[in-house]
GROMACS .gro file of C-alpha atoms in nm:
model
  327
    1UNK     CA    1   0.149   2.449   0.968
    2UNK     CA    2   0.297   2.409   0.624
    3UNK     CA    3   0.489   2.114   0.524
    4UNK     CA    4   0.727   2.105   0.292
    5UNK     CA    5   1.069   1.859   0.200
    6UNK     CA    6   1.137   1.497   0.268
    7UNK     CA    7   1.103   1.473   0.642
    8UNK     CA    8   0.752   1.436   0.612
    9UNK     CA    9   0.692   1.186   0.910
   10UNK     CA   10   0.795   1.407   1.185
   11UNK     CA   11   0.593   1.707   1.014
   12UNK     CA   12   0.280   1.492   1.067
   13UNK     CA   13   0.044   1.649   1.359
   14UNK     CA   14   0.047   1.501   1.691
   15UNK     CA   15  -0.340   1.663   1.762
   16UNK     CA   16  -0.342   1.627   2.193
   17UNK     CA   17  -0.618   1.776   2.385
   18UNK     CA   18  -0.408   1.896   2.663
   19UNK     CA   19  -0.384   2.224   2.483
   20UNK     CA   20  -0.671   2.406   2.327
   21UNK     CA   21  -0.905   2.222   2.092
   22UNK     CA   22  -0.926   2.390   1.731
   23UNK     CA   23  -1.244   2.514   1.592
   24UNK     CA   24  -1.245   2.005   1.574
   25UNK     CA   25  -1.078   0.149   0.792
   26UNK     CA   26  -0.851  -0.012   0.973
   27UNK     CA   27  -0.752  -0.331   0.853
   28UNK     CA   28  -0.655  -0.459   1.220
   29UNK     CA   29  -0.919  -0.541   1.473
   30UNK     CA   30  -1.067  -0.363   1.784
   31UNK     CA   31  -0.799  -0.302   2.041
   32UNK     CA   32  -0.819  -0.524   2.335
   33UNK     CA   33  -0.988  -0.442   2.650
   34UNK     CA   34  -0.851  -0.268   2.932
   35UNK     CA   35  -0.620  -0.427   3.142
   36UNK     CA   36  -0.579  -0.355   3.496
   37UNK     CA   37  -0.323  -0.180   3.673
   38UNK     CA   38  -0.086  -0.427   3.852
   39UNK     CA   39  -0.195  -0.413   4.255
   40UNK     CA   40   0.168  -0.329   4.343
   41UNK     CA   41   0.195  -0.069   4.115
   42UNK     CA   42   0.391   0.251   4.331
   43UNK     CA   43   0.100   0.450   4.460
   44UNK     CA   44   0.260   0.773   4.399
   45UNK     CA   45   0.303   0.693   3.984
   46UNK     CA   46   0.148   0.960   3.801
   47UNK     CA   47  -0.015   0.780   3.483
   48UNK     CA   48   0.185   0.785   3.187
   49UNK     CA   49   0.013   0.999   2.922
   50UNK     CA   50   0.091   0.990   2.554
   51UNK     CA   51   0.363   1.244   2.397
   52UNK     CA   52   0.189   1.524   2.248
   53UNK     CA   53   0.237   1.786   2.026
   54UNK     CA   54   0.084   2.078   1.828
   55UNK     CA   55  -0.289   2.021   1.691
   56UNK     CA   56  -0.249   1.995   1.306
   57UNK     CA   57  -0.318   2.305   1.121
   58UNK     CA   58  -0.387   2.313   0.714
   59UNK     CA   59  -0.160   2.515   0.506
   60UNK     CA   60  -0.259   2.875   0.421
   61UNK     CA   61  -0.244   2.767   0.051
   62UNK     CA   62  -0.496   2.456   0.117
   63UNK     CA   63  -0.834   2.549  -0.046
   64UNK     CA   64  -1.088   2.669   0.232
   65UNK     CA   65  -0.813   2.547   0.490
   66UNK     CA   66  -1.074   2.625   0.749
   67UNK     CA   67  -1.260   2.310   0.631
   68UNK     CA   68  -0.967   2.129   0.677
   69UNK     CA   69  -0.917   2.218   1.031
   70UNK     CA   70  -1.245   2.165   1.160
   71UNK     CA   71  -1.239   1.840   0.991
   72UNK     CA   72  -0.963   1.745   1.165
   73UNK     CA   73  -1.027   1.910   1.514
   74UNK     CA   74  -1.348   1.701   1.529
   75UNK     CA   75  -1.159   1.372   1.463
   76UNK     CA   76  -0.886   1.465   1.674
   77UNK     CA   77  -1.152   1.527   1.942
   78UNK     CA   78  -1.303   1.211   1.929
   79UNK     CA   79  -1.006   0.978   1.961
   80UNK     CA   80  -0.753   1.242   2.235
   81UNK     CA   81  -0.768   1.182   2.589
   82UNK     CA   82  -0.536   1.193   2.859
   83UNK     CA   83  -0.516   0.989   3.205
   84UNK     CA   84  -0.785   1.130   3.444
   85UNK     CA   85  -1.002   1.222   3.155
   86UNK     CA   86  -1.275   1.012   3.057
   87UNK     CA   87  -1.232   0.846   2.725
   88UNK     CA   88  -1.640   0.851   2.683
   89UNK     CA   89  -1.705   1.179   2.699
   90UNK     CA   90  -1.704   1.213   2.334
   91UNK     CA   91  -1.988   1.431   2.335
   92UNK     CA   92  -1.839   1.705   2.536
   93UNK     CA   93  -1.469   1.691   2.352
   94UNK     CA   94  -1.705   1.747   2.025
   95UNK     CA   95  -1.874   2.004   2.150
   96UNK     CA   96  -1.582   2.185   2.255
   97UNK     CA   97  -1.438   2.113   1.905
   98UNK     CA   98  -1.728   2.274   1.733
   99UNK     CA   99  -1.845   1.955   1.563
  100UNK     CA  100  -2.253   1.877   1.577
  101UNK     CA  101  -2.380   1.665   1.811
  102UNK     CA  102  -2.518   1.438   1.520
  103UNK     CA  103  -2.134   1.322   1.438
  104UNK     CA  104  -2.090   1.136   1.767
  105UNK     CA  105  -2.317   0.811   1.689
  106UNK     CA  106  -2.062   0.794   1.368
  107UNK     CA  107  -1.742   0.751   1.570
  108UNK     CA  108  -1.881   0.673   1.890
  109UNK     CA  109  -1.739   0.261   1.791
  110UNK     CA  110  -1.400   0.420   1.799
  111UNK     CA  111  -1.384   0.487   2.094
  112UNK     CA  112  -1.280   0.232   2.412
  113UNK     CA  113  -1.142   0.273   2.741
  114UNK     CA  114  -0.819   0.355   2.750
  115UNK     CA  115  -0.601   0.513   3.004
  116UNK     CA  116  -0.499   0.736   2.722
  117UNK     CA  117  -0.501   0.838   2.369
  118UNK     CA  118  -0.378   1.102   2.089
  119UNK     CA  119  -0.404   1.112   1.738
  120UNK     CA  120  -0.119   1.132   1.478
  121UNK     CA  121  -0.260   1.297   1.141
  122UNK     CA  122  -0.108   1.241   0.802
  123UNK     CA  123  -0.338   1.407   0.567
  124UNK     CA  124  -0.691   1.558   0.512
  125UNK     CA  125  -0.749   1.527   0.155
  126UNK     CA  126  -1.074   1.647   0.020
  127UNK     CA  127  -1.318   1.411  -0.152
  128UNK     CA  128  -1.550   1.718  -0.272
  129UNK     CA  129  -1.654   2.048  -0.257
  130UNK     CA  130  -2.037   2.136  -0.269
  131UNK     CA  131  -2.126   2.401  -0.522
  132UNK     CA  132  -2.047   2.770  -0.298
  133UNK     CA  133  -1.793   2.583  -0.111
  134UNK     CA  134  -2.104   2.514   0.129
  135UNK     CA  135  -2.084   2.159   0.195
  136UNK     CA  136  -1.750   1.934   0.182
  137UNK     CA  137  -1.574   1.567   0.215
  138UNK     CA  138  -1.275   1.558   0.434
  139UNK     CA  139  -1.093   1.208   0.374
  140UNK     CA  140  -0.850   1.207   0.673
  141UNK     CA  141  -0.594   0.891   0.717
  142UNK     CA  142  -0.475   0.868   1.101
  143UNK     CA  143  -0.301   0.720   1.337
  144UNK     CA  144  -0.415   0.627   1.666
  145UNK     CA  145  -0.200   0.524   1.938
  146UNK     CA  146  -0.319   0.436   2.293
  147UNK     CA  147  -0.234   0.273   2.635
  148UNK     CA  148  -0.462   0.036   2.821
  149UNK     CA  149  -0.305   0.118   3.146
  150UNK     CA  150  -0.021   0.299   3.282
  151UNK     CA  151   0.330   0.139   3.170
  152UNK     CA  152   0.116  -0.065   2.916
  153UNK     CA  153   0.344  -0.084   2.558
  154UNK     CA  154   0.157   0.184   2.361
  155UNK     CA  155  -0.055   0.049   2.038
  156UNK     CA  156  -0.129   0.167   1.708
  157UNK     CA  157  -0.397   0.145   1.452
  158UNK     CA  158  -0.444   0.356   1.111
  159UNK     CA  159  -0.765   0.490   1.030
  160UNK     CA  160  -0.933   0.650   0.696
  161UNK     CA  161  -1.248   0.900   0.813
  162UNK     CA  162  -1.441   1.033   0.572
  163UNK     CA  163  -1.568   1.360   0.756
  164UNK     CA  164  -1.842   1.574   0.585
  165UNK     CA  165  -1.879   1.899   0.665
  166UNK     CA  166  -2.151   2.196   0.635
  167UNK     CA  167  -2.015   2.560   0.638
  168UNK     CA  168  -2.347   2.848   0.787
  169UNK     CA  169  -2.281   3.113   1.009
  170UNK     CA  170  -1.921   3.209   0.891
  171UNK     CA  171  -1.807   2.873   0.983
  172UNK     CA  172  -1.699   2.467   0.929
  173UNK     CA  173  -1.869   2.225   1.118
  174UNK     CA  174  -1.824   1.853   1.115
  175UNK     CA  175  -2.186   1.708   1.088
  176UNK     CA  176  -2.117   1.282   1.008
  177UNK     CA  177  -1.856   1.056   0.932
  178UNK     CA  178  -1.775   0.700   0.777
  179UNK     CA  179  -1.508   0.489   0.872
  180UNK     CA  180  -1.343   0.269   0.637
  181UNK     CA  181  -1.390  -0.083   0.733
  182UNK     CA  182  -1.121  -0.351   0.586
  183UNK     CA  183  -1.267  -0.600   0.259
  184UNK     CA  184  -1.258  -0.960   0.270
  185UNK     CA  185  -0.949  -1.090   0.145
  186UNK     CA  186  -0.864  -1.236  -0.183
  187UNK     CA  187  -0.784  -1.637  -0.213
  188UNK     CA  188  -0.505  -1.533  -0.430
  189UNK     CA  189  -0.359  -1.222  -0.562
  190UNK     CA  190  -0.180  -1.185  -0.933
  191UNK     CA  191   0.178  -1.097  -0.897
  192UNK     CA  192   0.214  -0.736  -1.049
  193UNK     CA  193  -0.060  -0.664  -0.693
  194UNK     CA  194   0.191  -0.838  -0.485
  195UNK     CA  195   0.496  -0.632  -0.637
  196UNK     CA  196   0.313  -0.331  -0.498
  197UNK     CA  197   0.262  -0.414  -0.174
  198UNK     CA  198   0.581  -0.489  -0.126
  199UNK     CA  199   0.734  -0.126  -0.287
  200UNK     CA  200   0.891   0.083  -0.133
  201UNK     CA  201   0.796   0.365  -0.324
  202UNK     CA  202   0.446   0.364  -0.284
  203UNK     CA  203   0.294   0.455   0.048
  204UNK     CA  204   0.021   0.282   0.157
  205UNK     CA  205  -0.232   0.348   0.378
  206UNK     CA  206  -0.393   0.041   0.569
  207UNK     CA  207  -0.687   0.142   0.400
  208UNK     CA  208  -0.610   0.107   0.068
  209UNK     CA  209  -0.335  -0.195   0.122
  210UNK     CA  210  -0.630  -0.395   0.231
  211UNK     CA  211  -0.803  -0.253  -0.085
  212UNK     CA  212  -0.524  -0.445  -0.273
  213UNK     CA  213  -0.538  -0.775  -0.009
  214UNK     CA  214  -0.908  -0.808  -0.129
  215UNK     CA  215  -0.802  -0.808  -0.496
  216UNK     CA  216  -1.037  -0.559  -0.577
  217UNK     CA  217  -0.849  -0.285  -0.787
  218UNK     CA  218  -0.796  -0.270  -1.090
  219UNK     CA  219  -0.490  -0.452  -1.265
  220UNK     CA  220  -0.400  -0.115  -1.485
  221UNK     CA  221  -0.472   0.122  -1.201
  222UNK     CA  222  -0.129  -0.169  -1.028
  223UNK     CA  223   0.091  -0.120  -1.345
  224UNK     CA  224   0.061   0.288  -1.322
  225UNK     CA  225   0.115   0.299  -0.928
  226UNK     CA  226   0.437   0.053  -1.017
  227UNK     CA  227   0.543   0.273  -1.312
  228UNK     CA  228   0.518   0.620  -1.099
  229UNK     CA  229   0.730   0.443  -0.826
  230UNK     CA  230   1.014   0.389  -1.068
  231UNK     CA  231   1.075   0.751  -1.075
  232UNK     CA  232   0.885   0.924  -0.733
  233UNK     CA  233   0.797   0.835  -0.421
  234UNK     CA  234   0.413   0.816  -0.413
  235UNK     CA  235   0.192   0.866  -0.117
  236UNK     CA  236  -0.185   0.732  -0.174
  237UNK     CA  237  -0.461   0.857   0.017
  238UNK     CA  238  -0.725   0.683  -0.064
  239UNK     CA  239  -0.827   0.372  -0.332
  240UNK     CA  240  -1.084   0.240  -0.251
  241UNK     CA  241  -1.230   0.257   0.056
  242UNK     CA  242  -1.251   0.553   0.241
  243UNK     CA  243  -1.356   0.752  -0.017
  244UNK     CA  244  -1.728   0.864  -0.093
  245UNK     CA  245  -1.940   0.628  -0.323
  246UNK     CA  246  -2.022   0.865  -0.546
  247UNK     CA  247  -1.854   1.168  -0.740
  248UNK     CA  248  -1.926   1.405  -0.498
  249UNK     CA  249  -2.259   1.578  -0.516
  250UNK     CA  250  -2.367   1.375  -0.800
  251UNK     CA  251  -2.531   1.050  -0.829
  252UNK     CA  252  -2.256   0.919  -1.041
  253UNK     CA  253  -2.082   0.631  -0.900
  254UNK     CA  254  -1.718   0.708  -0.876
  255UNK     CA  255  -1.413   0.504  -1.031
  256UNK     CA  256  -1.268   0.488  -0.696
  257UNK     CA  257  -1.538   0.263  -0.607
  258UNK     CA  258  -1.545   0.060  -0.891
  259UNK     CA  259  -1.150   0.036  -0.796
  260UNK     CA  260  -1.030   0.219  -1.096
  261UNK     CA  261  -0.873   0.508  -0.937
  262UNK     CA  262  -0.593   0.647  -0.721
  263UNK     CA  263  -0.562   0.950  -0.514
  264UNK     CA  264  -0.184   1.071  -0.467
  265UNK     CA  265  -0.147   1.317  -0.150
  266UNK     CA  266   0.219   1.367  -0.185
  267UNK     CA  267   0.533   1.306  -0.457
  268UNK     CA  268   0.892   1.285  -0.318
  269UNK     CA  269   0.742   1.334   0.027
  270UNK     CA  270   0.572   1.679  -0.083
  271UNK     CA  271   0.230   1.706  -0.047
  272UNK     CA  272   0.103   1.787  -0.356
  273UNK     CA  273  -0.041   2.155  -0.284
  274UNK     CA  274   0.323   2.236  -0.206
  275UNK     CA  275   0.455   2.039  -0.469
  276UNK     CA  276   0.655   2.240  -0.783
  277UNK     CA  277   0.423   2.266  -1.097
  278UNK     CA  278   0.694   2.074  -1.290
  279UNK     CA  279   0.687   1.822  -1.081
  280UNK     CA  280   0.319   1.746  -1.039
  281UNK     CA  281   0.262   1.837  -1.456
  282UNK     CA  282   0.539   1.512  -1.524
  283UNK     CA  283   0.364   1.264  -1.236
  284UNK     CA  284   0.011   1.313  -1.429
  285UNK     CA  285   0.182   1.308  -1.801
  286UNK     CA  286   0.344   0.975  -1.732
  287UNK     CA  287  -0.012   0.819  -1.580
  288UNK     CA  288  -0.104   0.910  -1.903
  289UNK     CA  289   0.179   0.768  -2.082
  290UNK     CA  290   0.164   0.449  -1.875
  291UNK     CA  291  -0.214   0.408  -1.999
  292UNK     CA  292  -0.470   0.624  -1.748
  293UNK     CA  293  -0.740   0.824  -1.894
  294UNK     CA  294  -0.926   1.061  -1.598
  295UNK     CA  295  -0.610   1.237  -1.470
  296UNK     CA  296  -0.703   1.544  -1.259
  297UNK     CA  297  -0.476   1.765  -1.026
  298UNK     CA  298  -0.374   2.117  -0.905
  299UNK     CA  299  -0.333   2.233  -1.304
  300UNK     CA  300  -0.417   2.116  -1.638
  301UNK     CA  301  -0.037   2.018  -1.807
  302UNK     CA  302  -0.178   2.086  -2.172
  303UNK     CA  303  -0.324   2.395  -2.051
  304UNK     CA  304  -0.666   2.300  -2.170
  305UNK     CA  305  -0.924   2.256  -1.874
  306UNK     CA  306  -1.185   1.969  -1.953
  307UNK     CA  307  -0.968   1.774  -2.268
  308UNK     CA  308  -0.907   1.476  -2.210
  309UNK     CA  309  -0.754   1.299  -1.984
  310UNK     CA  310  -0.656   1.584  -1.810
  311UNK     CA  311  -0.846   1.818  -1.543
  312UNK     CA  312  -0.795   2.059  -1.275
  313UNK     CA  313  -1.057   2.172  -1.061
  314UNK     CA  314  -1.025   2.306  -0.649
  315UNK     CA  315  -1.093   1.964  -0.477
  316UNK     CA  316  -0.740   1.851  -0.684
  317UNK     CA  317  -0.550   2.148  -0.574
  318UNK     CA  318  -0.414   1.881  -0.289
  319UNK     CA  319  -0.388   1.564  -0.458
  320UNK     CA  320  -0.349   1.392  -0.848
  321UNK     CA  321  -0.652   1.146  -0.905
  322UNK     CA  322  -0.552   0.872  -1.164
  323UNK     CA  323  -0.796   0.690  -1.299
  324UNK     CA  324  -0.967   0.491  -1.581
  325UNK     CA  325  -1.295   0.561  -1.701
  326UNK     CA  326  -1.561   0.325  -1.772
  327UNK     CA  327  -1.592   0.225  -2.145
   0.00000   0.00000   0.00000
């Protein structure tokens, strides 16, 4: 399912296992336990299960889109239940999604018992392609939303899932995955960091707001985020956490994790693989202008693949990666 123009909330996937499975960090705490159903609760009350809607489906001009989907039909698996079905059976609902057995230890902590529980995706971005497009990262932010018991006020918590992914036998398969787990905070944070978390035009993840609560990014990587906002709307995906430790498939430690770069999913409420050329050429010319030097995206704006600051590459076909390089 393509999504395209500024109503980019309700375009989000509402993945619910009532229909047919695809082919598959928080910064709050664990949800609370159970609580019981109320012992003069109408006999005849069907539980209430959680609105649902179509499983999420990559665009057909994502890069291996396939990837994508299995990526997100094994998360989606893993945290979608409905009343009468038991939340533990995570084995089964991965099975069924066409994830390996080995990724169920990795979210099995997710998991509690609810009475029900779907899963609200708002991007897979990739954090890497293996060479032959044979292995891959999936970085997936989330929404969960669950009820404890029937007429219980539904909860929320936002997740960032790094998925990886092998492809054999003509297909994805979800094989691990690491969940983002909050920093500890800061004592104090300088003001430009506190600016941002309070702007309006820059979406933030929980992820990578808690990033900024620990006072662990960068103070130029702030003022470029603030100077994009004064023109587009910017969507992060990722900071920080969430995102692999190292340049993918290398041993090279990435500037993410040194908190010196910036993925951006979507401008103006556009994801950036359906973004206009224009538009995503003048969002990575003024990171330069406003002082970044490792600028990749879905196309080189001086045309010249590999100059600096600029690269393209097919992991940045769906997102602009700001960044500053070590020096």
């Amino acid at each position: 399912m393509a999504t395209t123009g500024r109503n980019i909330r309700r375009r989000t996937a509402l993945a619910a296992l009532g229909g047919s499975l695809l082919s598959a960090c928080t910064n709050e705490s664990r949800p609370d336990p159970a609580a019981s159903v109320p012992p003069n609760a109408p006999p005849s009350a069907p539980p209430a299960a959680l609105p649902g809607a179509a499983a999420y489906r990559a665009s057909p001009g994502e890069v291996e889109p396939a990837c994508k989907n299995a990526a997100v039909a094994a998360v989606t698996a893993a945290l979608t239940w409905q009343p009468g079905q038991p939340a533990r059976a995570l084995d089964d609902r991965l099975r069924q999604a066409g994830a390996t057995p080995s990724l169920a230890p990795d979210l099995y902590a997710l998991v509690d018992d609810h009475l029900t529980s779907t899963l609200e995706v708002v991007y897979p971005q990739y954090g890497g392609l293996g060479r032959g497009r044979r292995d891959a990262s999936v970085m997936i932010v989330a929404r969960q939303t669950w009820r404890t018991a029937a007429g219980a006020t539904p909860q929320t918590r936002e997740l960032t899932i790094d998925v990886r992914l092998r492809h054999a036998n003509r297909r994805w398969a979800a094989e691990s995955a690491s969940v983002s787990a909050p920093p500890p905070l800061a004592a104090s944070l300088d003001a430009a960091t506190r600016r941002l978390l309070g702007n309006d035009g820059v979406v933030l993840p929980a992820a990578a707001r808690a990033d900024l609560l620990s006072g662990a990014i960068d103070p130029r990587l702030v003022r470029v985020l603030g100077a994009l906002s004064r023109t587009w709307r910017i969507h992060v995906q990722v900071l920080r956490s969430g995102h692999p430790r190292n340049v993918y498939g290398t041993a090279r430690l990435s500037n993410h994790t040194r908190g010196q770069a910036v993925d951006v999913w979507a401008i103006d409420d556009i994801p950036v693989i359906e973004q206009r050329a224009s538009v995503a050429s003048a969002v990575m010319r003024q990171a330069a202008a406003a002082g970044a030097d490792e600028i990749g995206g879905p196309l080189d704006p001086d045309g010249r693949n590999g100059r600096p600051p600029y690269f393209t590459n097919d992991v940045h076909k769906d997102h602009i990666h700001v960044g500053f390089e070590v020096r």
